[in-house]
């Protein structure tokens, strides 16, 4: 017990602290991304952002196939060896992963650069997207190396290097993207491909930002090297794994992760491909199609992905913690970590979805000066995807953490097949146009949630607690929604200023939701203490007699 009388977070829940650090960084990173995309969108327009999004979808697919899953795979494998104090094997595994990253990342970058025109035409039916894609290609090589370093530190159960590198990467990314887009638009102002060159400026920021993030991680690793050498020298485990065995282990761990994440990501590429070709067949020109996909990717998906970043961060934190507990056969601890991580994700995701639906119009007007009914309806009716993607992401990581690596792959594959059929029907026969992309996005994540939930229950002999995980957050979100709507309308009536009305209603929403959640016992003191600054939050709650 601390001197203040408050409970300290237990070591059992240390992953919550690390996940909280990474989640905070992830939210900050996504907010920076949201902020810099506002001037970027105004510089290059929805058409340019369509080319930008197309290039990113192809880039992300190549990144997933080559190296995106390395951080999770390396963190899982390193954590298993660290739990047994096999520091020499842990370091040897890191070296093997680094060599793999250099080779695979380099080859993938060259393929994307050389085949940019082919990929842009085949996947997106958008030749202009090749220009930003070529600029983006070298980032694959940089990210491969960066991913290994991040995974190594995460496997040692510290998320700080990853968190700081992400923030540095995104800040540099944002500044360079806006500047380069403006400069390239000016240089190519007389070109018919001006929007594509503006998009290329945006992707140049991605490359420079990745280099900056990698530079920071290399710096941290150089400082950490003496400690690492002492750990290796004191390794008395007596177990030595060969480099060949470690490479095989990396491959066996990475391939299921790659397949799972690739199916996730390929859904976006499939969406753009089906949408582009079917809408082209209906007579829509490339510029119009690009504008629609620009709204979908740059506004709808960008905003709904913001709160999902918490699930991604919590998943990265819970993976090594689950693996370590599972390796030691502490199954009650595994179930506890799974339950807590799911619950905390739903506490954030459910109100985020409700708030996004209610404030869809004001948020779009505030950020993008966009009053287009299509943009508003996409965000309003597609906000449920926040809940389903958050839940499917964390359950994927839980299954992977308990060595059920193939299960998320199978589930994502089933969801993708259903998704493709629905998308074709909605575009070709129901003429839903861009709204079909939103509906498909929601149903894809929902299908994975159902399948993953059944699998977690089966393999862990586990039942998720419903009252404080789903029902109480749901009730509190409805209460919050009423106050959100009312506070925005009253403030807008009195001031007629969207900026002030939106910011005020968001502040009201946050206070009302968490006050209701605490009063209804939806979150405990020990859970709050597990987060960064949790002690201060508990102190405030007690000061206002909420706890």
Short mmCIF file of C-alpha atoms in Angstrom, two decimals:
data_model
loop_
_atom_site.label_atom_id
_atom_site.label_comp_id
_atom_site.label_asym_id
_atom_site.label_seq_id
_atom_site.Cartn_x
_atom_site.Cartn_y
_atom_site.Cartn_z
CA UNK A 1 0.00 0.00 0.00
CA UNK A 2 1.35 3.42 -0.94
CA UNK A 3 1.79 6.14 1.64
CA UNK A 4 -1.20 7.95 0.22
CA UNK A 5 -3.39 4.96 0.91
CA UNK A 6 -3.96 4.19 -2.75
CA UNK A 7 -3.32 0.76 -4.23
CA UNK A 8 -0.43 0.46 -6.60
CA UNK A 9 -1.06 -1.33 -9.89
CA UNK A 10 0.06 -4.93 -9.59
CA UNK A 11 2.76 -6.46 -11.73
CA UNK A 12 0.01 -8.69 -13.06
CA UNK A 13 -1.50 -5.58 -14.68
CA UNK A 14 1.79 -3.99 -15.75
CA UNK A 15 0.82 -4.62 -19.37
CA UNK A 16 -2.00 -2.11 -18.83
CA UNK A 17 0.56 0.57 -18.00
CA UNK A 18 2.67 -0.32 -21.03
CA UNK A 19 -0.44 -0.57 -23.18
CA UNK A 20 -1.60 2.77 -21.84
CA UNK A 21 1.71 4.39 -22.80
CA UNK A 22 1.53 2.95 -26.29
CA UNK A 23 -2.18 3.80 -26.59
CA UNK A 24 -1.52 7.40 -25.57
CA UNK A 25 1.25 7.62 -28.18
CA UNK A 26 -0.98 5.97 -30.76
CA UNK A 27 -3.80 8.46 -30.15
CA UNK A 28 -1.33 11.34 -30.31
CA UNK A 29 0.10 9.96 -33.55
CA UNK A 30 -3.35 9.62 -35.09
CA UNK A 31 -4.35 13.08 -33.94
CA UNK A 32 -1.22 14.49 -35.59
CA UNK A 33 -2.15 12.52 -38.70
CA UNK A 34 -5.64 13.96 -38.57
CA UNK A 35 -4.32 17.49 -38.12
CA UNK A 36 -1.81 17.44 -40.97
CA UNK A 37 -4.33 15.84 -43.32
CA UNK A 38 -6.56 18.89 -42.97
CA UNK A 39 -4.15 21.27 -44.80
CA UNK A 40 -3.02 18.40 -47.03
CA UNK A 41 -6.62 17.75 -48.13
CA UNK A 42 -7.18 21.44 -48.77
CA UNK A 43 -3.99 21.62 -50.85
CA UNK A 44 -4.49 18.54 -53.05
CA UNK A 45 -8.31 18.19 -52.84
CA UNK A 46 -10.42 15.03 -52.61
CA UNK A 47 -9.15 13.89 -56.02
CA UNK A 48 -5.52 14.13 -54.90
CA UNK A 49 -6.35 12.39 -51.61
CA UNK A 50 -7.94 9.63 -53.67
CA UNK A 51 -4.61 9.03 -55.44
CA UNK A 52 -2.87 9.30 -52.07
CA UNK A 53 -5.21 6.68 -50.56
CA UNK A 54 -4.84 4.33 -53.52
CA UNK A 55 -1.05 4.47 -53.22
CA UNK A 56 -1.30 3.83 -49.48
CA UNK A 57 -3.52 0.78 -49.90
CA UNK A 58 -1.02 -0.84 -52.26
CA UNK A 59 1.92 0.24 -50.08
CA UNK A 60 0.25 -1.16 -46.95
CA UNK A 61 -0.36 -4.49 -48.65
CA UNK A 62 3.30 -4.73 -49.72
CA UNK A 63 4.37 -3.68 -46.24
CA UNK A 64 2.19 -6.35 -44.63
CA UNK A 65 3.50 -9.09 -46.89
CA UNK A 66 7.12 -8.07 -46.34
CA UNK A 67 7.54 -6.75 -42.81
CA UNK A 68 4.51 -5.21 -41.08
CA UNK A 69 4.01 -8.23 -38.83
CA UNK A 70 7.65 -8.33 -37.70
CA UNK A 71 7.12 -6.18 -34.56
CA UNK A 72 4.35 -8.47 -33.24
CA UNK A 73 6.22 -11.65 -34.20
CA UNK A 74 9.52 -10.51 -32.72
CA UNK A 75 7.88 -9.23 -29.53
CA UNK A 76 6.12 -12.58 -29.07
CA UNK A 77 9.28 -14.65 -29.63
CA UNK A 78 11.54 -12.38 -27.57
CA UNK A 79 9.02 -12.34 -24.68
CA UNK A 80 8.94 -16.17 -24.60
CA UNK A 81 12.76 -16.31 -24.27
CA UNK A 82 12.96 -13.43 -21.82
CA UNK A 83 10.45 -15.19 -19.54
CA UNK A 84 12.94 -18.11 -19.35
CA UNK A 85 15.94 -15.73 -19.00
CA UNK A 86 17.38 -16.98 -22.31
CA UNK A 87 18.99 -13.63 -23.12
CA UNK A 88 21.50 -15.02 -25.60
CA UNK A 89 18.77 -16.68 -27.65
CA UNK A 90 16.75 -13.48 -27.47
CA UNK A 91 19.65 -11.47 -28.93
CA UNK A 92 20.41 -14.09 -31.59
CA UNK A 93 16.75 -14.01 -32.61
CA UNK A 94 16.97 -10.22 -32.97
CA UNK A 95 19.97 -10.56 -35.30
CA UNK A 96 18.19 -13.15 -37.45
CA UNK A 97 15.11 -10.92 -37.71
CA UNK A 98 17.26 -7.96 -38.72
CA UNK A 99 18.84 -9.91 -41.59
CA UNK A 100 15.42 -11.11 -42.76
CA UNK A 101 14.10 -7.54 -42.64
CA UNK A 102 16.99 -6.19 -44.71
CA UNK A 103 16.54 -8.81 -47.42
CA UNK A 104 12.74 -9.02 -47.59
CA UNK A 105 12.18 -5.29 -47.09
CA UNK A 106 14.70 -4.40 -49.78
CA UNK A 107 13.18 -6.79 -52.33
CA UNK A 108 9.61 -5.61 -51.59
CA UNK A 109 10.62 -1.95 -51.97
CA UNK A 110 12.24 -2.61 -55.36
CA UNK A 111 9.22 -4.58 -56.62
CA UNK A 112 6.75 -1.84 -55.65
CA UNK A 113 8.93 0.90 -57.14
CA UNK A 114 9.48 -0.91 -60.42
CA UNK A 115 5.88 -2.10 -60.71
CA UNK A 116 4.10 1.05 -59.49
CA UNK A 117 2.32 1.65 -62.79
CA UNK A 118 1.17 -1.95 -63.08
CA UNK A 119 -0.13 -2.12 -59.48
CA UNK A 120 -1.96 1.22 -59.76
CA UNK A 121 -3.74 0.12 -62.94
CA UNK A 122 -4.58 -3.44 -61.88
CA UNK A 123 -5.61 -2.81 -58.26
CA UNK A 124 -7.22 0.63 -58.46
CA UNK A 125 -7.84 1.26 -62.16
CA UNK A 126 -6.03 4.56 -61.46
CA UNK A 127 -2.78 5.13 -63.45
CA UNK A 128 -2.16 8.49 -61.73
CA UNK A 129 -1.75 6.70 -58.38
CA UNK A 130 1.58 5.34 -59.62
CA UNK A 131 3.26 8.72 -59.03
CA UNK A 132 2.77 8.82 -55.22
CA UNK A 133 3.33 5.05 -55.02
CA UNK A 134 6.86 5.31 -56.46
CA UNK A 135 7.77 7.91 -53.83
CA UNK A 136 6.31 5.69 -51.11
CA UNK A 137 8.08 2.45 -52.12
CA UNK A 138 11.45 2.98 -50.29
CA UNK A 139 9.56 3.39 -47.01
CA UNK A 140 8.96 -0.38 -47.02
CA UNK A 141 12.70 -1.01 -46.57
CA UNK A 142 13.00 1.58 -43.78
CA UNK A 143 9.95 0.28 -41.95
CA UNK A 144 11.22 -3.32 -42.06
CA UNK A 145 14.32 -2.39 -40.04
CA UNK A 146 12.31 -0.13 -37.72
CA UNK A 147 9.78 -2.93 -37.10
CA UNK A 148 12.45 -5.32 -35.84
CA UNK A 149 13.78 -2.75 -33.36
CA UNK A 150 10.27 -1.95 -32.12
CA UNK A 151 9.42 -5.62 -31.72
CA UNK A 152 12.64 -6.27 -29.79
CA UNK A 153 11.89 -3.56 -27.23
CA UNK A 154 8.22 -4.61 -26.98
CA UNK A 155 9.33 -8.19 -26.30
CA UNK A 156 11.29 -6.82 -23.35
CA UNK A 157 7.98 -5.32 -22.17
CA UNK A 158 8.84 -1.68 -22.68
CA UNK A 159 6.70 0.31 -25.09
CA UNK A 160 8.47 3.64 -24.58
CA UNK A 161 10.96 3.39 -27.52
CA UNK A 162 8.12 2.39 -29.86
CA UNK A 163 5.88 5.16 -28.53
CA UNK A 164 8.45 7.95 -28.83
CA UNK A 165 9.62 6.80 -32.27
CA UNK A 166 6.01 6.81 -33.50
CA UNK A 167 5.48 10.38 -32.32
CA UNK A 168 8.74 11.58 -33.89
CA UNK A 169 7.92 9.76 -37.11
CA UNK A 170 4.47 11.31 -37.35
CA UNK A 171 5.56 14.87 -36.55
CA UNK A 172 8.22 14.79 -39.27
CA UNK A 173 5.75 13.03 -41.57
CA UNK A 174 3.15 15.77 -41.12
CA UNK A 175 5.50 18.72 -41.62
CA UNK A 176 7.22 17.28 -44.70
CA UNK A 177 3.94 16.04 -46.26
CA UNK A 178 2.26 19.44 -46.23
CA UNK A 179 5.39 21.30 -47.38
CA UNK A 180 6.24 18.81 -50.15
CA UNK A 181 2.64 18.63 -51.40
CA UNK A 182 2.48 22.42 -51.70
CA UNK A 183 5.84 22.64 -53.45
CA UNK A 184 5.06 19.88 -55.96
CA UNK A 185 1.64 21.36 -56.70
CA UNK A 186 3.35 24.68 -57.48
CA UNK A 187 6.05 23.08 -59.66
CA UNK A 188 3.51 21.01 -61.63
CA UNK A 189 0.71 23.60 -61.66
CA UNK A 190 0.34 23.34 -65.45
CA UNK A 191 0.29 19.54 -65.55
CA UNK A 192 -2.91 17.50 -65.95
CA UNK A 193 -1.50 15.28 -63.19
CA UNK A 194 -1.17 18.10 -60.67
CA UNK A 195 -3.29 16.29 -58.06
CA UNK A 196 -1.16 13.15 -58.38
CA UNK A 197 2.03 15.17 -57.83
CA UNK A 198 0.44 16.76 -54.77
CA UNK A 199 -0.30 13.27 -53.46
CA UNK A 200 3.33 12.35 -54.11
CA UNK A 201 4.37 15.21 -51.81
CA UNK A 202 2.21 13.64 -49.10
CA UNK A 203 3.86 10.24 -49.52
CA UNK A 204 7.32 11.87 -49.43
CA UNK A 205 6.51 12.87 -45.86
CA UNK A 206 5.89 9.22 -45.00
CA UNK A 207 9.38 8.26 -46.16
CA UNK A 208 11.18 11.08 -44.35
CA UNK A 209 9.15 10.46 -41.17
CA UNK A 210 10.05 6.75 -41.20
CA UNK A 211 13.75 7.63 -41.52
CA UNK A 212 13.46 9.97 -38.52
CA UNK A 213 11.72 7.26 -36.42
CA UNK A 214 14.37 4.72 -37.35
CA UNK A 215 17.13 7.15 -36.41
CA UNK A 216 15.67 7.53 -32.91
CA UNK A 217 15.40 3.75 -32.41
CA UNK A 218 19.00 3.21 -33.53
CA UNK A 219 20.07 5.87 -31.02
CA UNK A 220 18.14 4.16 -28.17
CA UNK A 221 19.53 0.75 -29.12
CA UNK A 222 23.10 2.10 -29.05
CA UNK A 223 22.51 3.39 -25.50
CA UNK A 224 20.91 0.09 -24.45
CA UNK A 225 23.69 -2.07 -25.97
CA UNK A 226 25.93 -2.20 -22.82
CA UNK A 227 22.99 -3.50 -20.74
CA UNK A 228 22.15 -6.01 -23.46
CA UNK A 229 25.75 -7.27 -23.56
CA UNK A 230 25.77 -7.78 -19.79
CA UNK A 231 22.51 -9.74 -19.98
CA UNK A 232 23.91 -11.97 -22.70
CA UNK A 233 27.16 -12.52 -20.76
CA UNK A 234 25.24 -13.56 -17.62
CA UNK A 235 22.95 -15.98 -19.47
CA UNK A 236 23.20 -19.29 -17.59
CA UNK A 237 20.13 -20.96 -19.06
CA UNK A 238 22.26 -23.53 -20.90
CA UNK A 239 19.88 -23.49 -23.88
CA UNK A 240 21.31 -22.43 -27.23
CA UNK A 241 19.17 -22.24 -30.33
CA UNK A 242 20.88 -22.33 -33.72
CA UNK A 243 20.47 -19.47 -36.18
CA UNK A 244 18.74 -21.87 -38.58
CA UNK A 245 16.23 -22.89 -35.91
CA UNK A 246 15.57 -19.26 -35.01
CA UNK A 247 15.02 -18.26 -38.64
CA UNK A 248 12.57 -21.13 -38.99
CA UNK A 249 10.81 -20.03 -35.81
CA UNK A 250 10.54 -16.45 -37.07
CA UNK A 251 9.06 -17.70 -40.35
CA UNK A 252 6.55 -20.00 -38.61
CA UNK A 253 5.44 -17.14 -36.34
CA UNK A 254 5.46 -14.38 -38.93
CA UNK A 255 3.64 -16.15 -41.77
CA UNK A 256 0.31 -16.60 -39.90
CA UNK A 257 0.52 -12.99 -38.68
CA UNK A 258 1.23 -11.83 -42.23
CA UNK A 259 -1.68 -13.84 -43.61
CA UNK A 260 -4.06 -12.53 -40.95
CA UNK A 261 -3.00 -8.90 -41.36
CA UNK A 262 -2.85 -9.24 -45.15
CA UNK A 263 -6.45 -10.41 -45.31
CA UNK A 264 -7.35 -7.43 -43.11
CA UNK A 265 -5.48 -5.05 -45.38
CA UNK A 266 -6.39 -6.72 -48.65
CA UNK A 267 -10.03 -5.99 -47.85
CA UNK A 268 -9.19 -2.32 -48.46
CA UNK A 269 -7.41 -3.08 -51.73
CA UNK A 270 -10.27 -5.36 -52.80
CA UNK A 271 -12.75 -2.60 -51.97
CA UNK A 272 -10.90 -0.08 -54.15
CA UNK A 273 -10.40 -2.58 -56.95
CA UNK A 274 -14.04 -3.75 -57.08
CA UNK A 275 -15.33 -0.22 -56.59
CA UNK A 276 -13.02 1.22 -59.26
CA UNK A 277 -13.81 -1.37 -61.92
CA UNK A 278 -17.57 -1.61 -61.29
CA UNK A 279 -18.02 2.16 -61.09
CA UNK A 280 -15.92 2.57 -64.23
CA UNK A 281 -18.30 0.14 -65.95
CA UNK A 282 -21.19 2.34 -64.85
CA UNK A 283 -19.60 5.31 -66.62
CA UNK A 284 -17.97 7.17 -63.72
CA UNK A 285 -14.66 8.86 -64.80
CA UNK A 286 -11.41 8.40 -62.81
CA UNK A 287 -11.57 11.86 -61.21
CA UNK A 288 -15.08 11.24 -59.81
CA UNK A 289 -14.18 7.75 -58.57
CA UNK A 290 -11.04 9.11 -56.94
CA UNK A 291 -13.04 11.83 -55.19
CA UNK A 292 -15.40 9.21 -53.72
CA UNK A 293 -12.58 6.96 -52.52
CA UNK A 294 -10.83 10.07 -51.18
CA UNK A 295 -13.83 10.82 -48.97
CA UNK A 296 -14.08 7.19 -47.86
CA UNK A 297 -10.39 6.68 -47.05
CA UNK A 298 -9.28 10.15 -46.02
CA UNK A 299 -12.32 11.18 -43.98
CA UNK A 300 -14.46 8.21 -42.98
CA UNK A 301 -11.70 5.66 -42.37
CA UNK A 302 -9.25 8.20 -40.99
CA UNK A 303 -11.73 9.37 -38.34
CA UNK A 304 -13.05 5.92 -37.40
CA UNK A 305 -9.52 4.53 -37.17
CA UNK A 306 -8.56 7.13 -34.57
CA UNK A 307 -10.08 5.36 -31.51
CA UNK A 308 -9.20 1.92 -32.97
CA UNK A 309 -5.56 2.92 -32.37
CA UNK A 310 -6.13 2.15 -28.68
CA UNK A 311 -7.02 -1.46 -29.54
CA UNK A 312 -3.96 -1.76 -31.76
CA UNK A 313 -1.73 -0.42 -28.99
CA UNK A 314 -3.31 -2.59 -26.31
CA UNK A 315 -2.92 -5.60 -28.59
CA UNK A 316 0.79 -4.88 -29.07
CA UNK A 317 1.18 -4.64 -25.29
CA UNK A 318 -0.89 -7.69 -24.37
CA UNK A 319 0.80 -9.98 -26.93
CA UNK A 320 4.17 -10.39 -25.09
CA UNK A 321 2.41 -10.42 -21.71
CA UNK A 322 0.04 -13.19 -22.83
CA UNK A 323 2.86 -15.15 -24.43
CA UNK A 324 4.97 -15.00 -21.27
CA UNK A 325 2.04 -16.13 -19.08
CA UNK A 326 1.05 -18.85 -21.56
CA UNK A 327 4.65 -20.10 -21.75
CA UNK A 328 4.72 -20.44 -17.93
CA UNK A 329 1.31 -22.22 -18.09
CA UNK A 330 -0.33 -19.53 -15.90
CA UNK A 331 -3.70 -19.94 -17.57
CA UNK A 332 -5.70 -17.94 -15.01
CA UNK A 333 -3.38 -15.01 -15.67
CA UNK A 334 -3.92 -15.44 -19.42
CA UNK A 335 -7.69 -15.31 -18.94
CA UNK A 336 -7.38 -12.27 -16.69
CA UNK A 337 -5.28 -10.34 -19.22
CA UNK A 338 -7.67 -11.24 -22.03
CA UNK A 339 -10.71 -10.10 -20.03
CA UNK A 340 -9.15 -6.81 -18.93
CA UNK A 341 -7.82 -5.90 -22.38
CA UNK A 342 -11.21 -6.57 -24.05
CA UNK A 343 -13.06 -4.63 -21.37
CA UNK A 344 -10.84 -1.55 -21.55
CA UNK A 345 -11.07 -1.48 -25.33
CA UNK A 346 -14.86 -1.54 -25.20
CA UNK A 347 -14.91 1.22 -22.57
CA UNK A 348 -13.24 3.46 -25.17
CA UNK A 349 -14.69 2.11 -28.43
CA UNK A 350 -18.42 2.15 -27.57
CA UNK A 351 -18.67 5.85 -26.59
CA UNK A 352 -16.36 6.77 -29.47
CA UNK A 353 -18.77 5.18 -31.94
CA UNK A 354 -21.79 6.91 -30.39
CA UNK A 355 -20.07 10.30 -30.24
CA UNK A 356 -18.80 10.00 -33.82
CA UNK A 357 -22.31 9.21 -35.08
CA UNK A 358 -23.93 12.14 -33.27
CA UNK A 359 -21.25 14.70 -34.16
CA UNK A 360 -20.51 13.44 -37.68
CA UNK A 361 -21.56 16.66 -39.41
CA UNK A 362 -19.96 19.11 -36.96
CA UNK A 363 -16.67 17.16 -36.90
CA UNK A 364 -16.40 17.08 -40.70
CA UNK A 365 -17.24 20.75 -40.90
CA UNK A 366 -14.69 21.57 -38.20
CA UNK A 367 -11.82 19.54 -39.67
CA UNK A 368 -12.41 19.70 -43.41
CA UNK A 369 -14.99 22.46 -43.92
CA UNK A 370 -17.00 19.61 -45.47
CA UNK A 371 -20.80 19.74 -45.49
CA UNK A 372 -21.19 17.11 -48.22
CA UNK A 373 -24.12 14.82 -47.22
CA UNK A 374 -22.19 11.80 -48.54
CA UNK A 375 -19.30 12.44 -46.13
CA UNK A 376 -21.65 13.00 -43.19
CA UNK A 377 -23.73 9.88 -43.87
CA UNK A 378 -20.64 7.71 -44.33
CA UNK A 379 -19.32 8.73 -40.92
CA UNK A 380 -22.69 8.63 -39.17
CA UNK A 381 -23.83 5.20 -40.35
CA UNK A 382 -20.37 3.64 -40.44
CA UNK A 383 -19.26 4.64 -36.95
CA UNK A 384 -20.23 1.18 -35.61
CA UNK A 385 -17.07 -0.07 -37.32
CA UNK A 386 -15.11 1.48 -34.42
CA UNK A 387 -16.53 -1.09 -31.99
CA UNK A 388 -16.11 -4.07 -34.28
CA UNK A 389 -12.58 -3.26 -35.44
CA UNK A 390 -11.46 -2.57 -31.86
CA UNK A 391 -12.87 -5.90 -30.69
CA UNK A 392 -11.61 -7.91 -33.66
CA UNK A 393 -8.12 -6.40 -33.31
CA UNK A 394 -7.71 -7.25 -29.64
CA UNK A 395 -9.16 -10.76 -30.02
CA UNK A 396 -6.77 -11.39 -32.91
CA UNK A 397 -3.86 -10.56 -30.61
CA UNK A 398 -5.22 -12.73 -27.83
CA UNK A 399 -5.48 -15.75 -30.13
CA UNK A 400 -1.99 -15.13 -31.51
CA UNK A 401 -0.61 -14.69 -27.99
CA UNK A 402 -1.82 -18.19 -27.00
CA UNK A 403 -0.23 -19.72 -30.11
CA UNK A 404 -3.46 -20.09 -32.12
CA UNK A 405 -1.76 -18.32 -35.00
CA UNK A 406 -3.85 -19.75 -37.83
CA UNK A 407 -7.28 -19.04 -36.36
CA UNK A 408 -7.35 -15.27 -37.12
CA UNK A 409 -6.24 -16.07 -40.68
CA UNK A 410 -9.16 -18.43 -41.22
CA UNK A 411 -11.65 -16.02 -39.68
CA UNK A 412 -10.40 -13.08 -41.73
CA UNK A 413 -10.60 -15.21 -44.88
CA UNK A 414 -14.24 -16.17 -44.16
CA UNK A 415 -15.10 -12.53 -43.45
CA UNK A 416 -13.40 -11.42 -46.66
CA UNK A 417 -15.41 -13.83 -48.82
CA UNK A 418 -18.68 -12.61 -47.27
CA UNK A 419 -17.48 -9.02 -47.66
CA UNK A 420 -16.68 -9.40 -51.38
CA UNK A 421 -20.06 -10.93 -52.19
CA UNK A 422 -21.90 -8.18 -50.31
CA UNK A 423 -19.82 -5.44 -51.93
CA UNK A 424 -20.46 -6.65 -55.46
CA UNK A 425 -24.20 -6.98 -54.82
CA UNK A 426 -24.43 -3.53 -53.22
CA UNK A 427 -22.51 -1.77 -55.99
CA UNK A 428 -23.64 -3.66 -59.07
CA UNK A 429 -27.26 -4.44 -58.26
CA UNK A 430 -28.34 -2.10 -55.44
CA UNK A 431 -26.47 0.95 -56.82
CA UNK A 432 -25.31 2.05 -53.38
CA UNK A 433 -22.08 3.50 -54.76
CA UNK A 434 -19.62 4.70 -52.12
CA UNK A 435 -22.02 3.74 -49.29
CA UNK A 436 -21.38 0.10 -50.19
CA UNK A 437 -17.76 0.57 -49.06
CA UNK A 438 -18.94 1.71 -45.62
CA UNK A 439 -21.44 -1.12 -45.19
CA UNK A 440 -18.84 -3.64 -46.32
CA UNK A 441 -16.30 -2.20 -43.86
CA UNK A 442 -18.69 -2.64 -40.95
CA UNK A 443 -19.82 -6.17 -41.85
CA UNK A 444 -16.24 -7.35 -42.43
CA UNK A 445 -15.18 -6.40 -38.89
CA UNK A 446 -18.46 -7.65 -37.36
CA UNK A 447 -18.00 -11.12 -38.88
CA UNK A 448 -14.47 -11.40 -37.46
CA UNK A 449 -15.71 -10.31 -34.02
CA UNK A 450 -18.24 -13.14 -33.87
CA UNK A 451 -15.80 -15.81 -35.06
CA UNK A 452 -12.95 -14.61 -32.84
CA UNK A 453 -15.19 -14.39 -29.79
CA UNK A 454 -16.27 -18.01 -30.19
CA UNK A 455 -12.64 -19.12 -30.64
CA UNK A 456 -11.34 -17.26 -27.56
CA UNK A 457 -14.13 -18.80 -25.48
CA UNK A 458 -13.29 -22.27 -26.79
CA UNK A 459 -9.49 -22.23 -26.47
CA UNK A 460 -9.31 -20.46 -23.10
CA UNK A 461 -12.38 -22.11 -21.51
CA UNK A 462 -13.43 -18.54 -21.01
CA UNK A 463 -16.58 -16.44 -20.94
CA UNK A 464 -16.34 -12.69 -21.32
CA UNK A 465 -17.96 -10.71 -18.51
CA UNK A 466 -20.80 -8.75 -20.18
CA UNK A 467 -22.18 -6.32 -17.61
CA UNK A 468 -19.10 -4.11 -17.09
CA UNK A 469 -17.63 -4.81 -20.53
CA UNK A 470 -20.57 -4.08 -22.84
CA UNK A 471 -23.82 -3.24 -21.03
CA UNK A 472 -22.67 -0.51 -18.61
CA UNK A 473 -20.46 1.22 -21.24
CA UNK A 474 -23.42 1.00 -23.64
CA UNK A 475 -25.85 2.60 -21.15
CA UNK A 476 -23.30 5.29 -20.26
CA UNK A 477 -22.76 5.98 -23.96
CA UNK A 478 -26.49 6.49 -24.51
CA UNK A 479 -26.60 8.93 -21.58
CA UNK A 480 -23.54 10.66 -23.00
CA UNK A 481 -25.16 10.80 -26.44
CA UNK A 482 -28.15 12.71 -25.09
CA UNK A 483 -25.88 15.29 -23.44
CA UNK A 484 -23.68 15.46 -26.55
CA UNK A 485 -26.61 16.24 -28.85
CA UNK A 486 -28.20 18.66 -26.42
CA UNK A 487 -25.03 20.56 -25.55
CA UNK A 488 -24.12 20.99 -29.22
CA UNK A 489 -27.60 22.25 -30.16
CA UNK A 490 -27.80 24.69 -27.25
CA UNK A 491 -24.30 26.04 -27.80
CA UNK A 492 -24.85 26.34 -31.56
CA UNK A 493 -28.17 28.15 -30.96
CA UNK A 494 -26.55 30.64 -28.58
CA UNK A 495 -23.23 31.21 -30.35
CA UNK A 496 -23.77 29.98 -33.91
CA UNK A 497 -20.08 28.91 -34.00
CA UNK A 498 -19.48 25.31 -35.06
CA UNK A 499 -15.91 25.22 -33.72
CA UNK A 500 -16.89 26.29 -30.19
CA UNK A 501 -20.06 24.19 -30.19
CA UNK A 502 -18.22 21.03 -31.29
CA UNK A 503 -15.35 21.43 -28.83
CA UNK A 504 -17.75 22.21 -25.99
CA UNK A 505 -19.96 19.18 -26.73
CA UNK A 506 -16.90 16.91 -26.92
CA UNK A 507 -15.73 18.15 -23.51
CA UNK A 508 -19.22 17.59 -22.08
CA UNK A 509 -19.29 14.09 -23.62
CA UNK A 510 -16.01 13.03 -22.04
CA UNK A 511 -16.99 14.29 -18.59
CA UNK A 512 -20.53 12.85 -18.65
CA UNK A 513 -19.41 9.45 -19.95
CA UNK A 514 -16.63 8.85 -17.45
CA UNK A 515 -18.66 10.26 -14.56
CA UNK A 516 -21.51 7.87 -15.46
CA UNK A 517 -19.07 4.98 -15.93
CA UNK A 518 -17.51 5.49 -12.51
CA UNK A 519 -20.84 6.02 -10.74
CA UNK A 520 -22.22 2.83 -12.31
CA UNK A 521 -19.07 0.92 -11.25
CA UNK A 522 -18.10 0.25 -14.85
CA UNK A 523 -14.39 0.65 -14.06
CA UNK A 524 -12.55 -0.02 -10.82
CA UNK A 525 -9.89 1.97 -8.99
CA UNK A 526 -7.24 -0.69 -9.63
CA UNK A 527 -7.96 -0.60 -13.37
CA UNK A 528 -7.62 3.18 -13.44
CA UNK A 529 -4.35 2.98 -11.54
CA UNK A 530 -3.00 0.69 -14.25
CA UNK A 531 -2.90 3.57 -16.74
CA UNK A 532 -0.39 6.40 -17.04
CA UNK A 533 -1.49 9.27 -14.75
CA UNK A 534 -4.02 6.85 -13.24
CA UNK A 535 -3.26 8.00 -9.71
CA UNK A 536 -4.16 11.59 -10.54
CA UNK A 537 -7.39 10.48 -12.22
CA UNK A 538 -8.35 8.48 -9.11
CA UNK A 539 -7.50 11.50 -6.95
CA UNK A 540 -9.78 13.74 -9.01
CA UNK A 541 -12.59 11.17 -8.88
CA UNK A 542 -12.37 11.02 -5.09
CA UNK A 543 -12.19 14.79 -4.83
CA UNK A 544 -15.49 15.07 -6.72
CA UNK A 545 -16.95 12.11 -4.76
CA UNK A 546 -17.26 9.95 -7.89
CA UNK A 547 -15.26 7.10 -6.32
#
